[in-house]
Amino acid sequence: QVQLVESGGGLVQAGGSLRLSCAASGGTFNDYAMGWFRQKPGKEREFVGAISRFGGTTAYEDSVKGRFTISRDNAKNMQYLQMNTVKSEDTAVYYCAAKFGSMRSAEDEYDYWGQGTQVTVSS
């Protein structure tokens, strides 16, 4: 059983930056591809990006490409989402997720989820 805890959310001005962190415990971290998802107000949860087990491959949703960067530190069992040049439409609850094996973008392929952290972008 893997436990995931997100941190780093908060209020940020449009054009600013924020870094989200996800701490994992209870499993072998590098057995899992990791992902970030978000749920905007009144919307379904959506894929933001993912990173492969050893960090060699990343994938991003089109609207965040070039602005967001996912990284991981397997020695610390941590995943990160660096959010730059944030926009009001990035306001959402952000979730960390773990998927055993290879990286995917489909929400239903992920095995474990964090509780989410709120990011609010003010314009």
Short mmCIF file of the N, C-alpha and C atoms (twelve columns), coordinates in Angstrom:
data_MODEL
# 
_entry.id   MODEL 
# 
loop_
_atom_site.group_PDB 
_atom_site.id 
_atom_site.type_symbol 
_atom_site.label_atom_id 
_atom_site.label_alt_id 
_atom_site.label_comp_id 
_atom_site.label_asym_id 
_atom_site.label_seq_id 
_atom_site.Cartn_x 
_atom_site.Cartn_y 
_atom_site.Cartn_z 
_atom_site.pdbx_PDB_model_num 
ATOM 1   N N  . GLN A 1   0.849   -1.191 0.000   1 
ATOM 2   C CA . GLN A 1   0.000   0.000  0.000   1 
ATOM 3   C C  . GLN A 1   0.886   1.243  0.000   1 
ATOM 4   N N  . VAL A 2   0.631   2.115  -0.938  1 
ATOM 5   C CA . VAL A 2   1.398   3.341  -1.072  1 
ATOM 6   C C  . VAL A 2   0.572   4.512  -0.575  1 
ATOM 7   N N  . GLN A 3   1.166   5.339  0.244   1 
ATOM 8   C CA . GLN A 3   0.521   6.560  0.702   1 
ATOM 9   C C  . GLN A 3   1.195   7.751  0.032   1 
ATOM 10  N N  . LEU A 4   0.377   8.674  -0.423  1 
ATOM 11  C CA . LEU A 4   0.866   9.869  -1.106  1 
ATOM 12  C C  . LEU A 4   0.327   11.111 -0.408  1 
ATOM 13  N N  . VAL A 5   1.209   12.063 -0.158  1 
ATOM 14  C CA . VAL A 5   0.802   13.300 0.504   1 
ATOM 15  C C  . VAL A 5   1.348   14.478 -0.289  1 
ATOM 16  N N  . GLU A 6   0.429   15.303 -0.793  1 
ATOM 17  C CA . GLU A 6   0.826   16.493 -1.529  1 
ATOM 18  C C  . GLU A 6   1.010   17.676 -0.585  1 
ATOM 19  N N  . SER A 7   1.856   18.597 -1.003  1 
ATOM 20  C CA . SER A 7   2.035   19.846 -0.263  1 
ATOM 21  C C  . SER A 7   2.480   20.920 -1.241  1 
ATOM 22  N N  . GLY A 8   2.422   22.167 -0.774  1 
ATOM 23  C CA . GLY A 8   2.928   23.270 -1.584  1 
ATOM 24  C C  . GLY A 8   1.873   24.096 -2.274  1 
ATOM 25  N N  . GLY A 9   0.613   23.698 -2.158  1 
ATOM 26  C CA . GLY A 9   -0.432  24.490 -2.781  1 
ATOM 27  C C  . GLY A 9   -0.645  25.796 -2.052  1 
ATOM 28  N N  . GLY A 10  -1.422  26.679 -2.673  1 
ATOM 29  C CA . GLY A 10  -1.709  27.963 -2.061  1 
ATOM 30  C C  . GLY A 10  -2.190  28.963 -3.072  1 
ATOM 31  N N  . LEU A 11  -2.095  30.216 -2.691  1 
ATOM 32  C CA . LEU A 11  -2.528  31.317 -3.545  1 
ATOM 33  C C  . LEU A 11  -1.308  31.910 -4.242  1 
ATOM 34  N N  . VAL A 12  -1.411  32.096 -5.544  1 
ATOM 35  C CA . VAL A 12  -0.307  32.658 -6.318  1 
ATOM 36  C C  . VAL A 12  -0.884  33.616 -7.351  1 
ATOM 37  N N  . GLN A 13  -0.158  34.659 -7.643  1 
ATOM 38  C CA . GLN A 13  -0.613  35.622 -8.650  1 
ATOM 39  C C  . GLN A 13  -0.360  35.077 -10.049 1 
ATOM 40  N N  . ALA A 14  -1.209  35.475 -10.966 1 
ATOM 41  C CA . ALA A 14  -1.004  35.096 -12.357 1 
ATOM 42  C C  . ALA A 14  0.378   35.545 -12.824 1 
ATOM 43  N N  . GLY A 15  1.053   34.650 -13.525 1 
ATOM 44  C CA . GLY A 15  2.410   34.916 -13.976 1 
ATOM 45  C C  . GLY A 15  3.482   34.452 -13.015 1 
ATOM 46  N N  . GLY A 16  3.057   34.064 -11.829 1 
ATOM 47  C CA . GLY A 16  3.998   33.619 -10.807 1 
ATOM 48  C C  . GLY A 16  4.298   32.137 -10.911 1 
ATOM 49  N N  . SER A 17  4.992   31.642 -9.889  1 
ATOM 50  C CA . SER A 17  5.421   30.244 -9.859  1 
ATOM 51  C C  . SER A 17  5.051   29.599 -8.534  1 
ATOM 52  N N  . LEU A 18  4.928   28.289 -8.600  1 
ATOM 53  C CA . LEU A 18  4.619   27.499 -7.409  1 
ATOM 54  C C  . LEU A 18  5.197   26.112 -7.625  1 
ATOM 55  N N  . ARG A 19  5.674   25.480 -6.572  1 
ATOM 56  C CA . ARG A 19  6.145   24.108 -6.686  1 
ATOM 57  C C  . ARG A 19  5.354   23.210 -5.745  1 
ATOM 58  N N  . LEU A 20  4.732   22.218 -6.325  1 
ATOM 59  C CA . LEU A 20  4.033   21.215 -5.536  1 
ATOM 60  C C  . LEU A 20  4.956   20.031 -5.297  1 
ATOM 61  N N  . SER A 21  4.805   19.427 -4.130  1 
ATOM 62  C CA . SER A 21  5.573   18.250 -3.776  1 
ATOM 63  C C  . SER A 21  4.632   17.106 -3.447  1 
ATOM 64  N N  . CYS A 22  5.103   15.910 -3.658  1 
ATOM 65  C CA . CYS A 22  4.334   14.713 -3.326  1 
ATOM 66  C C  . CYS A 22  5.282   13.741 -2.639  1 
ATOM 67  N N  . ALA A 23  5.003   13.437 -1.385  1 
ATOM 68  C CA . ALA A 23  5.813   12.502 -0.616  1 
ATOM 69  C C  . ALA A 23  5.147   11.137 -0.637  1 
ATOM 70  N N  . ALA A 24  5.927   10.124 -0.993  1 
ATOM 71  C CA . ALA A 24  5.408   8.761  -1.076  1 
ATOM 72  C C  . ALA A 24  5.997   7.906  0.033   1 
ATOM 73  N N  . SER A 25  5.186   6.983  0.514   1 
ATOM 74  C CA . SER A 25  5.663   6.030  1.518   1 
ATOM 75  C C  . SER A 25  4.902   4.723  1.365   1 
ATOM 76  N N  . GLY A 26  5.468   3.664  1.884   1 
ATOM 77  C CA . GLY A 26  4.778   2.382  1.937   1 
ATOM 78  C C  . GLY A 26  5.017   1.465  0.759   1 
ATOM 79  N N  . GLY A 27  5.870   1.842  -0.149  1 
ATOM 80  C CA . GLY A 27  6.137   0.978  -1.279  1 
ATOM 81  C C  . GLY A 27  7.532   1.225  -1.819  1 
ATOM 82  N N  . THR A 28  7.892   0.542  -2.890  1 
ATOM 83  C CA . THR A 28  9.161   0.797  -3.550  1 
ATOM 84  C C  . THR A 28  8.911   1.856  -4.608  1 
ATOM 85  N N  . PHE A 29  9.370   3.060  -4.323  1 
ATOM 86  C CA . PHE A 29  8.972   4.227  -5.126  1 
ATOM 87  C C  . PHE A 29  9.288   4.037  -6.596  1 
ATOM 88  N N  . ASN A 30  10.445  3.488  -6.914  1 
ATOM 89  C CA . ASN A 30  10.796  3.395  -8.330  1 
ATOM 90  C C  . ASN A 30  10.129  2.227  -9.045  1 
ATOM 91  N N  . ASP A 31  9.206   1.530  -8.384  1 
ATOM 92  C CA . ASP A 31  8.324   0.580  -9.066  1 
ATOM 93  C C  . ASP A 31  7.179   1.305  -9.779  1 
ATOM 94  N N  . TYR A 32  7.010   2.591  -9.450  1 
ATOM 95  C CA . TYR A 32  5.821   3.329  -9.871  1 
ATOM 96  C C  . TYR A 32  6.150   4.506  -10.772 1 
ATOM 97  N N  . ALA A 33  5.427   4.576  -11.893 1 
ATOM 98  C CA . ALA A 33  5.341   5.838  -12.609 1 
ATOM 99  C C  . ALA A 33  4.471   6.768  -11.775 1 
ATOM 100 N N  . MET A 34  4.729   8.050  -11.893 1 
ATOM 101 C CA . MET A 34  3.994   9.032  -11.098 1 
ATOM 102 C C  . MET A 34  3.301   10.027 -12.007 1 
ATOM 103 N N  . GLY A 35  2.171   10.511 -11.532 1 
ATOM 104 C CA . GLY A 35  1.424   11.481 -12.317 1 
ATOM 105 C C  . GLY A 35  0.867   12.594 -11.469 1 
ATOM 106 N N  . TRP A 36  0.507   13.668 -12.153 1 
ATOM 107 C CA . TRP A 36  -0.224  14.774 -11.549 1 
ATOM 108 C C  . TRP A 36  -1.531  14.952 -12.320 1 
ATOM 109 N N  . PHE A 37  -2.582  15.114 -11.578 1 
ATOM 110 C CA . PHE A 37  -3.899  15.388 -12.135 1 
ATOM 111 C C  . PHE A 37  -4.454  16.626 -11.430 1 
ATOM 112 N N  . ARG A 38  -5.466  17.229 -12.015 1 
ATOM 113 C CA . ARG A 38  -6.107  18.370 -11.364 1 
ATOM 114 C C  . ARG A 38  -7.599  18.346 -11.628 1 
ATOM 115 N N  . GLN A 39  -8.315  18.944 -10.690 1 
ATOM 116 C CA . GLN A 39  -9.761  19.065 -10.842 1 
ATOM 117 C C  . GLN A 39  -10.130 20.525 -10.661 1 
ATOM 118 N N  . LYS A 40  -10.563 21.133 -11.741 1 
ATOM 119 C CA . LYS A 40  -11.005 22.515 -11.707 1 
ATOM 120 C C  . LYS A 40  -12.420 22.588 -11.158 1 
ATOM 121 N N  . PRO A 41  -12.835 23.743 -10.634 1 
ATOM 122 C CA . PRO A 41  -14.182 23.867 -10.076 1 
ATOM 123 C C  . PRO A 41  -15.249 23.481 -11.087 1 
ATOM 124 N N  . GLY A 42  -16.094 22.559 -10.691 1 
ATOM 125 C CA . GLY A 42  -17.196 22.151 -11.544 1 
ATOM 126 C C  . GLY A 42  -16.817 21.252 -12.703 1 
ATOM 127 N N  . LYS A 43  -15.576 20.783 -12.740 1 
ATOM 128 C CA . LYS A 43  -15.110 19.976 -13.864 1 
ATOM 129 C C  . LYS A 43  -14.664 18.590 -13.391 1 
ATOM 130 N N  . GLU A 44  -14.480 17.706 -14.367 1 
ATOM 131 C CA . GLU A 44  -13.935 16.386 -14.072 1 
ATOM 132 C C  . GLU A 44  -12.419 16.505 -13.823 1 
ATOM 133 N N  . ARG A 45  -11.893 15.542 -13.123 1 
ATOM 134 C CA . ARG A 45  -10.447 15.517 -12.911 1 
ATOM 135 C C  . ARG A 45  -9.760  15.247 -14.244 1 
ATOM 136 N N  . GLU A 46  -8.620  15.920 -14.478 1 
ATOM 137 C CA . GLU A 46  -7.926  15.790 -15.756 1 
ATOM 138 C C  . GLU A 46  -6.434  15.558 -15.556 1 
ATOM 139 N N  . PHE A 47  -5.831  14.968 -16.559 1 
ATOM 140 C CA . PHE A 47  -4.396  14.692 -16.562 1 
ATOM 141 C C  . PHE A 47  -3.615  15.983 -16.733 1 
ATOM 142 N N  . VAL A 48  -2.564  16.138 -15.938 1 
ATOM 143 C CA . VAL A 48  -1.648  17.275 -16.082 1 
ATOM 144 C C  . VAL A 48  -0.332  16.804 -16.681 1 
ATOM 145 N N  . GLY A 49  0.229   15.746 -16.115 1 
ATOM 146 C CA . GLY A 49  1.485   15.226 -16.616 1 
ATOM 147 C C  . GLY A 49  1.903   14.000 -15.845 1 
ATOM 148 N N  . ALA A 50  2.949   13.338 -16.342 1 
ATOM 149 C CA . ALA A 50  3.429   12.124 -15.704 1 
ATOM 150 C C  . ALA A 50  4.918   11.976 -15.940 1 
ATOM 151 N N  . ILE A 51  5.518   11.122 -15.122 1 
ATOM 152 C CA . ILE A 51  6.946   10.868 -15.235 1 
ATOM 153 C C  . ILE A 51  7.180   9.374  -15.045 1 
ATOM 154 N N  . SER A 52  8.110   8.846  -15.819 1 
ATOM 155 C CA . SER A 52  8.383   7.422  -15.759 1 
ATOM 156 C C  . SER A 52  9.113   7.054  -14.463 1 
ATOM 157 N N  . ARG A 53  9.298   5.775  -14.276 1 
ATOM 158 C CA . ARG A 53  9.802   5.261  -13.007 1 
ATOM 159 C C  . ARG A 53  11.148  5.835  -12.596 1 
ATOM 160 N N  . PHE A 54  12.029  6.036  -13.538 1 
ATOM 161 C CA . PHE A 54  13.348  6.568  -13.214 1 
ATOM 162 C C  . PHE A 54  13.556  7.981  -13.753 1 
ATOM 163 N N  . GLY A 55  12.467  8.596  -14.187 1 
ATOM 164 C CA . GLY A 55  12.513  10.003 -14.560 1 
ATOM 165 C C  . GLY A 55  12.986  10.299 -15.961 1 
ATOM 166 N N  . GLY A 56  13.204  9.268  -16.761 1 
ATOM 167 C CA . GLY A 56  13.748  9.500  -18.086 1 
ATOM 168 C C  . GLY A 56  12.760  10.022 -19.101 1 
ATOM 169 N N  . THR A 57  11.479  9.834  -18.817 1 
ATOM 170 C CA . THR A 57  10.436  10.244 -19.755 1 
ATOM 171 C C  . THR A 57  9.356   11.010 -19.006 1 
ATOM 172 N N  . THR A 58  8.910   12.102 -19.614 1 
ATOM 173 C CA . THR A 58  7.791   12.861 -19.075 1 
ATOM 174 C C  . THR A 58  6.775   13.117 -20.168 1 
ATOM 175 N N  . ALA A 59  5.563   13.393 -19.763 1 
ATOM 176 C CA . ALA A 59  4.496   13.732 -20.704 1 
ATOM 177 C C  . ALA A 59  3.623   14.785 -20.046 1 
ATOM 178 N N  . TYR A 60  3.085   15.670 -20.877 1 
ATOM 179 C CA . TYR A 60  2.287   16.776 -20.354 1 
ATOM 180 C C  . TYR A 60  1.036   16.990 -21.184 1 
ATOM 181 N N  . GLU A 61  0.018   17.465 -20.512 1 
ATOM 182 C CA . GLU A 61  -1.177  17.936 -21.193 1 
ATOM 183 C C  . GLU A 61  -0.820  19.205 -21.948 1 
ATOM 184 N N  . ASP A 62  -1.440  19.421 -23.090 1 
ATOM 185 C CA . ASP A 62  -1.017  20.500 -23.979 1 
ATOM 186 C C  . ASP A 62  -1.013  21.879 -23.325 1 
ATOM 187 N N  . SER A 63  -1.986  22.164 -22.497 1 
ATOM 188 C CA . SER A 63  -2.106  23.525 -21.959 1 
ATOM 189 C C  . SER A 63  -1.007  23.867 -20.948 1 
ATOM 190 N N  . VAL A 64  -0.267  22.860 -20.458 1 
ATOM 191 C CA . VAL A 64  0.780   23.144 -19.480 1 
ATOM 192 C C  . VAL A 64  2.178   22.955 -20.057 1 
ATOM 193 N N  . LYS A 65  2.257   22.449 -21.264 1 
ATOM 194 C CA . LYS A 65  3.575   22.240 -21.889 1 
ATOM 195 C C  . LYS A 65  4.344   23.547 -21.954 1 
ATOM 196 N N  . GLY A 66  5.614   23.482 -21.564 1 
ATOM 197 C CA . GLY A 66  6.460   24.667 -21.566 1 
ATOM 198 C C  . GLY A 66  6.325   25.525 -20.326 1 
ATOM 199 N N  . ARG A 67  5.313   25.255 -19.508 1 
ATOM 200 C CA . ARG A 67  5.117   26.026 -18.259 1 
ATOM 201 C C  . ARG A 67  5.327   25.159 -17.025 1 
ATOM 202 N N  . PHE A 68  4.911   23.926 -17.082 1 
ATOM 203 C CA . PHE A 68  5.010   23.021 -15.938 1 
ATOM 204 C C  . PHE A 68  6.104   21.988 -16.193 1 
ATOM 205 N N  . THR A 69  6.780   21.595 -15.120 1 
ATOM 206 C CA . THR A 69  7.813   20.569 -15.216 1 
ATOM 207 C C  . THR A 69  7.650   19.577 -14.072 1 
ATOM 208 N N  . ILE A 70  7.630   18.312 -14.435 1 
ATOM 209 C CA . ILE A 70  7.534   17.244 -13.441 1 
ATOM 210 C C  . ILE A 70  8.922   16.647 -13.246 1 
ATOM 211 N N  . SER A 71  9.255   16.388 -11.999 1 
ATOM 212 C CA . SER A 71  10.513  15.728 -11.680 1 
ATOM 213 C C  . SER A 71  10.283  14.792 -10.496 1 
ATOM 214 N N  . ARG A 72  11.260  13.951 -10.265 1 
ATOM 215 C CA . ARG A 72  11.173  13.050 -9.129  1 
ATOM 216 C C  . ARG A 72  12.569  12.817 -8.558  1 
ATOM 217 N N  . ASP A 73  12.603  12.481 -7.276  1 
ATOM 218 C CA . ASP A 73  13.847  12.141 -6.601  1 
ATOM 219 C C  . ASP A 73  13.612  10.791 -5.931  1 
ATOM 220 N N  . ASN A 74  14.068  9.740  -6.572  1 
ATOM 221 C CA . ASN A 74  13.792  8.400  -6.061  1 
ATOM 222 C C  . ASN A 74  14.504  8.129  -4.735  1 
ATOM 223 N N  . ALA A 75  15.598  8.807  -4.486  1 
ATOM 224 C CA . ALA A 75  16.298  8.624  -3.205  1 
ATOM 225 C C  . ALA A 75  15.486  9.184  -2.035  1 
ATOM 226 N N  . LYS A 76  14.635  10.159 -2.330  1 
ATOM 227 C CA . LYS A 76  13.826  10.795 -1.284  1 
ATOM 228 C C  . LYS A 76  12.361  10.396 -1.362  1 
ATOM 229 N N  . ASN A 77  12.006  9.560  -2.330  1 
ATOM 230 C CA . ASN A 77  10.600  9.159  -2.531  1 
ATOM 231 C C  . ASN A 77  9.698   10.373 -2.737  1 
ATOM 232 N N  . MET A 78  10.151  11.271 -3.593  1 
ATOM 233 C CA . MET A 78  9.426   12.518 -3.817  1 
ATOM 234 C C  . MET A 78  9.158   12.735 -5.304  1 
ATOM 235 N N  . GLN A 79  8.017   13.354 -5.567  1 
ATOM 236 C CA . GLN A 79  7.698   13.831 -6.899  1 
ATOM 237 C C  . GLN A 79  7.387   15.317 -6.775  1 
ATOM 238 N N  . TYR A 80  7.681   16.052 -7.851  1 
ATOM 239 C CA . TYR A 80  7.476   17.497 -7.827  1 
ATOM 240 C C  . TYR A 80  6.749   17.960 -9.086  1 
ATOM 241 N N  . LEU A 81  6.017   19.053 -8.934  1 
ATOM 242 C CA . LEU A 81  5.423   19.731 -10.075 1 
ATOM 243 C C  . LEU A 81  5.802   21.204 -9.972  1 
ATOM 244 N N  . GLN A 82  6.712   21.626 -10.823 1 
ATOM 245 C CA . GLN A 82  7.090   23.028 -10.885 1 
ATOM 246 C C  . GLN A 82  6.150   23.736 -11.844 1 
ATOM 247 N N  . MET A 83  5.437   24.712 -11.334 1 
ATOM 248 C CA . MET A 83  4.446   25.438 -12.116 1 
ATOM 249 C C  . MET A 83  4.942   26.859 -12.326 1 
ATOM 250 N N  . ASN A 84  5.221   27.214 -13.558 1 
ATOM 251 C CA . ASN A 84  5.680   28.564 -13.892 1 
ATOM 252 C C  . ASN A 84  4.647   29.267 -14.769 1 
ATOM 253 N N  . THR A 85  4.719   30.576 -14.780 1 
ATOM 254 C CA . THR A 85  3.819   31.395 -15.594 1 
ATOM 255 C C  . THR A 85  2.374   30.916 -15.431 1 
ATOM 256 N N  . VAL A 86  1.947   30.808 -14.201 1 
ATOM 257 C CA . VAL A 86  0.616   30.259 -13.950 1 
ATOM 258 C C  . VAL A 86  -0.453  31.216 -14.445 1 
ATOM 259 N N  . LYS A 87  -1.590  30.631 -14.786 1 
ATOM 260 C CA . LYS A 87  -2.735  31.380 -15.308 1 
ATOM 261 C C  . LYS A 87  -3.943  31.110 -14.423 1 
ATOM 262 N N  . SER A 88  -4.943  31.946 -14.534 1 
ATOM 263 C CA . SER A 88  -6.142  31.757 -13.713 1 
ATOM 264 C C  . SER A 88  -6.779  30.398 -13.982 1 
ATOM 265 N N  . GLU A 89  -6.657  29.921 -15.212 1 
ATOM 266 C CA . GLU A 89  -7.253  28.621 -15.548 1 
ATOM 267 C C  . GLU A 89  -6.498  27.440 -14.954 1 
ATOM 268 N N  . ASP A 90  -5.379  27.695 -14.299 1 
ATOM 269 C CA . ASP A 90  -4.675  26.629 -13.578 1 
ATOM 270 C C  . ASP A 90  -5.247  26.425 -12.176 1 
ATOM 271 N N  . THR A 91  -6.178  27.265 -11.770 1 
ATOM 272 C CA . THR A 91  -6.812  27.094 -10.461 1 
ATOM 273 C C  . THR A 91  -7.518  25.755 -10.399 1 
ATOM 274 N N  . ALA A 92  -7.150  24.953 -9.405  1 
ATOM 275 C CA . ALA A 92  -7.687  23.600 -9.300  1 
ATOM 276 C C  . ALA A 92  -7.155  22.949 -8.030  1 
ATOM 277 N N  . VAL A 93  -7.732  21.811 -7.711  1 
ATOM 278 C CA . VAL A 93  -7.126  20.922 -6.723  1 
ATOM 279 C C  . VAL A 93  -6.204  19.986 -7.490  1 
ATOM 280 N N  . TYR A 94  -4.962  19.910 -7.058  1 
ATOM 281 C CA . TYR A 94  -3.961  19.096 -7.740  1 
ATOM 282 C C  . TYR A 94  -3.715  17.814 -6.944  1 
ATOM 283 N N  . TYR A 95  -3.721  16.707 -7.682  1 
ATOM 284 C CA . TYR A 95  -3.568  15.396 -7.083  1 
ATOM 285 C C  . TYR A 95  -2.302  14.712 -7.605  1 
ATOM 286 N N  . CYS A 96  -1.613  14.065 -6.711  1 
ATOM 287 C CA . CYS A 96  -0.488  13.200 -7.033  1 
ATOM 288 C C  . CYS A 96  -1.023  11.779 -7.140  1 
ATOM 289 N N  . ALA A 97  -0.492  11.008 -8.087  1 
ATOM 290 C CA . ALA A 97  -0.955  9.641  -8.264  1 
ATOM 291 C C  . ALA A 97  0.215   8.735  -8.630  1 
ATOM 292 N N  . ALA A 98  0.087   7.457  -8.270  1 
ATOM 293 C CA . ALA A 98  1.131   6.472  -8.546  1 
ATOM 294 C C  . ALA A 98  0.539   5.305  -9.319  1 
ATOM 295 N N  . LYS A 99  1.266   4.888  -10.341 1 
ATOM 296 C CA . LYS A 99  0.832   3.778  -11.173 1 
ATOM 297 C C  . LYS A 99  1.968   2.760  -11.232 1 
ATOM 298 N N  . PHE A 100 1.679   1.518  -10.863 1 
ATOM 299 C CA . PHE A 100 2.694   0.480  -10.919 1 
ATOM 300 C C  . PHE A 100 3.110   0.252  -12.370 1 
ATOM 301 N N  . GLY A 101 4.419   0.314  -12.602 1 
ATOM 302 C CA . GLY A 101 4.910   0.017  -13.941 1 
ATOM 303 C C  . GLY A 101 5.032   1.243  -14.820 1 
ATOM 304 N N  . SER A 102 4.622   1.113  -16.058 1 
ATOM 305 C CA . SER A 102 4.898   2.146  -17.060 1 
ATOM 306 C C  . SER A 102 3.961   3.340  -16.948 1 
ATOM 307 N N  . MET A 103 4.410   4.430  -17.504 1 
ATOM 308 C CA . MET A 103 3.721   5.707  -17.424 1 
ATOM 309 C C  . MET A 103 2.486   5.714  -18.317 1 
ATOM 310 N N  . ARG A 104 1.402   6.272  -17.838 1 
ATOM 311 C CA . ARG A 104 0.179   6.418  -18.606 1 
ATOM 312 C C  . ARG A 104 -0.479  7.758  -18.266 1 
ATOM 313 N N  . SER A 105 -1.443  8.160  -19.083 1 
ATOM 314 C CA . SER A 105 -2.176  9.397  -18.812 1 
ATOM 315 C C  . SER A 105 -3.597  9.159  -18.345 1 
ATOM 316 N N  . ALA A 106 -4.078  7.945  -18.425 1 
ATOM 317 C CA . ALA A 106 -5.474  7.667  -18.067 1 
ATOM 318 C C  . ALA A 106 -5.619  7.563  -16.550 1 
ATOM 319 N N  . GLU A 107 -6.557  8.329  -16.035 1 
ATOM 320 C CA . GLU A 107 -6.783  8.380  -14.587 1 
ATOM 321 C C  . GLU A 107 -7.065  6.997  -14.008 1 
ATOM 322 N N  . ASP A 108 -7.839  6.193  -14.707 1 
ATOM 323 C CA . ASP A 108 -8.250  4.909  -14.129 1 
ATOM 324 C C  . ASP A 108 -7.146  3.867  -14.125 1 
ATOM 325 N N  . GLU A 109 -5.992  4.207  -14.673 1 
ATOM 326 C CA . GLU A 109 -4.860  3.280  -14.620 1 
ATOM 327 C C  . GLU A 109 -3.982  3.494  -13.393 1 
ATOM 328 N N  . TYR A 110 -4.261  4.536  -12.638 1 
ATOM 329 C CA . TYR A 110 -3.441  4.830  -11.473 1 
ATOM 330 C C  . TYR A 110 -3.966  4.080  -10.255 1 
ATOM 331 N N  . ASP A 111 -3.023  3.622  -9.442  1 
ATOM 332 C CA . ASP A 111 -3.361  2.734  -8.337  1 
ATOM 333 C C  . ASP A 111 -3.572  3.464  -7.011  1 
ATOM 334 N N  . TYR A 112 -2.833  4.533  -6.807  1 
ATOM 335 C CA . TYR A 112 -2.875  5.247  -5.527  1 
ATOM 336 C C  . TYR A 112 -2.958  6.744  -5.774  1 
ATOM 337 N N  . TRP A 113 -3.649  7.406  -4.841  1 
ATOM 338 C CA . TRP A 113 -3.894  8.847  -4.970  1 
ATOM 339 C C  . TRP A 113 -3.635  9.548  -3.648  1 
ATOM 340 N N  . GLY A 114 -3.160  10.785 -3.767  1 
ATOM 341 C CA . GLY A 114 -3.094  11.649 -2.607  1 
ATOM 342 C C  . GLY A 114 -4.427  12.328 -2.368  1 
ATOM 343 N N  . GLN A 115 -4.465  13.148 -1.340  1 
ATOM 344 C CA . GLN A 115 -5.715  13.796 -0.950  1 
ATOM 345 C C  . GLN A 115 -5.944  15.104 -1.707  1 
ATOM 346 N N  . GLY A 116 -4.934  15.589 -2.362  1 
ATOM 347 C CA . GLY A 116 -5.057  16.803 -3.154  1 
ATOM 348 C C  . GLY A 116 -4.600  18.045 -2.414  1 
ATOM 349 N N  . THR A 117 -4.155  19.023 -3.185  1 
ATOM 350 C CA . THR A 117 -3.769  20.310 -2.624  1 
ATOM 351 C C  . THR A 117 -4.330  21.410 -3.524  1 
ATOM 352 N N  . GLN A 118 -4.893  22.432 -2.914  1 
ATOM 353 C CA . GLN A 118 -5.555  23.501 -3.665  1 
ATOM 354 C C  . GLN A 118 -4.532  24.501 -4.180  1 
ATOM 355 N N  . VAL A 119 -4.646  24.824 -5.447  1 
ATOM 356 C CA . VAL A 119 -3.874  25.907 -6.056  1 
ATOM 357 C C  . VAL A 119 -4.868  26.935 -6.580  1 
ATOM 358 N N  . THR A 120 -4.717  28.157 -6.138  1 
ATOM 359 C CA . THR A 120 -5.584  29.246 -6.584  1 
ATOM 360 C C  . THR A 120 -4.719  30.331 -7.193  1 
ATOM 361 N N  . VAL A 121 -5.033  30.674 -8.437  1 
ATOM 362 C CA . VAL A 121 -4.286  31.704 -9.146  1 
ATOM 363 C C  . VAL A 121 -5.146  32.946 -9.228  1 
ATOM 364 N N  . SER A 122 -4.636  34.023 -8.697  1 
ATOM 365 C CA . SER A 122 -5.366  35.294 -8.723  1 
ATOM 366 C C  . SER A 122 -4.898  36.127 -9.895  1 
ATOM 367 N N  . SER A 123 -5.855  36.793 -10.529 1 
ATOM 368 C CA . SER A 123 -5.510  37.608 -11.711 1 
ATOM 369 C C  . SER A 123 -5.388  39.074 -11.350 1 
# 
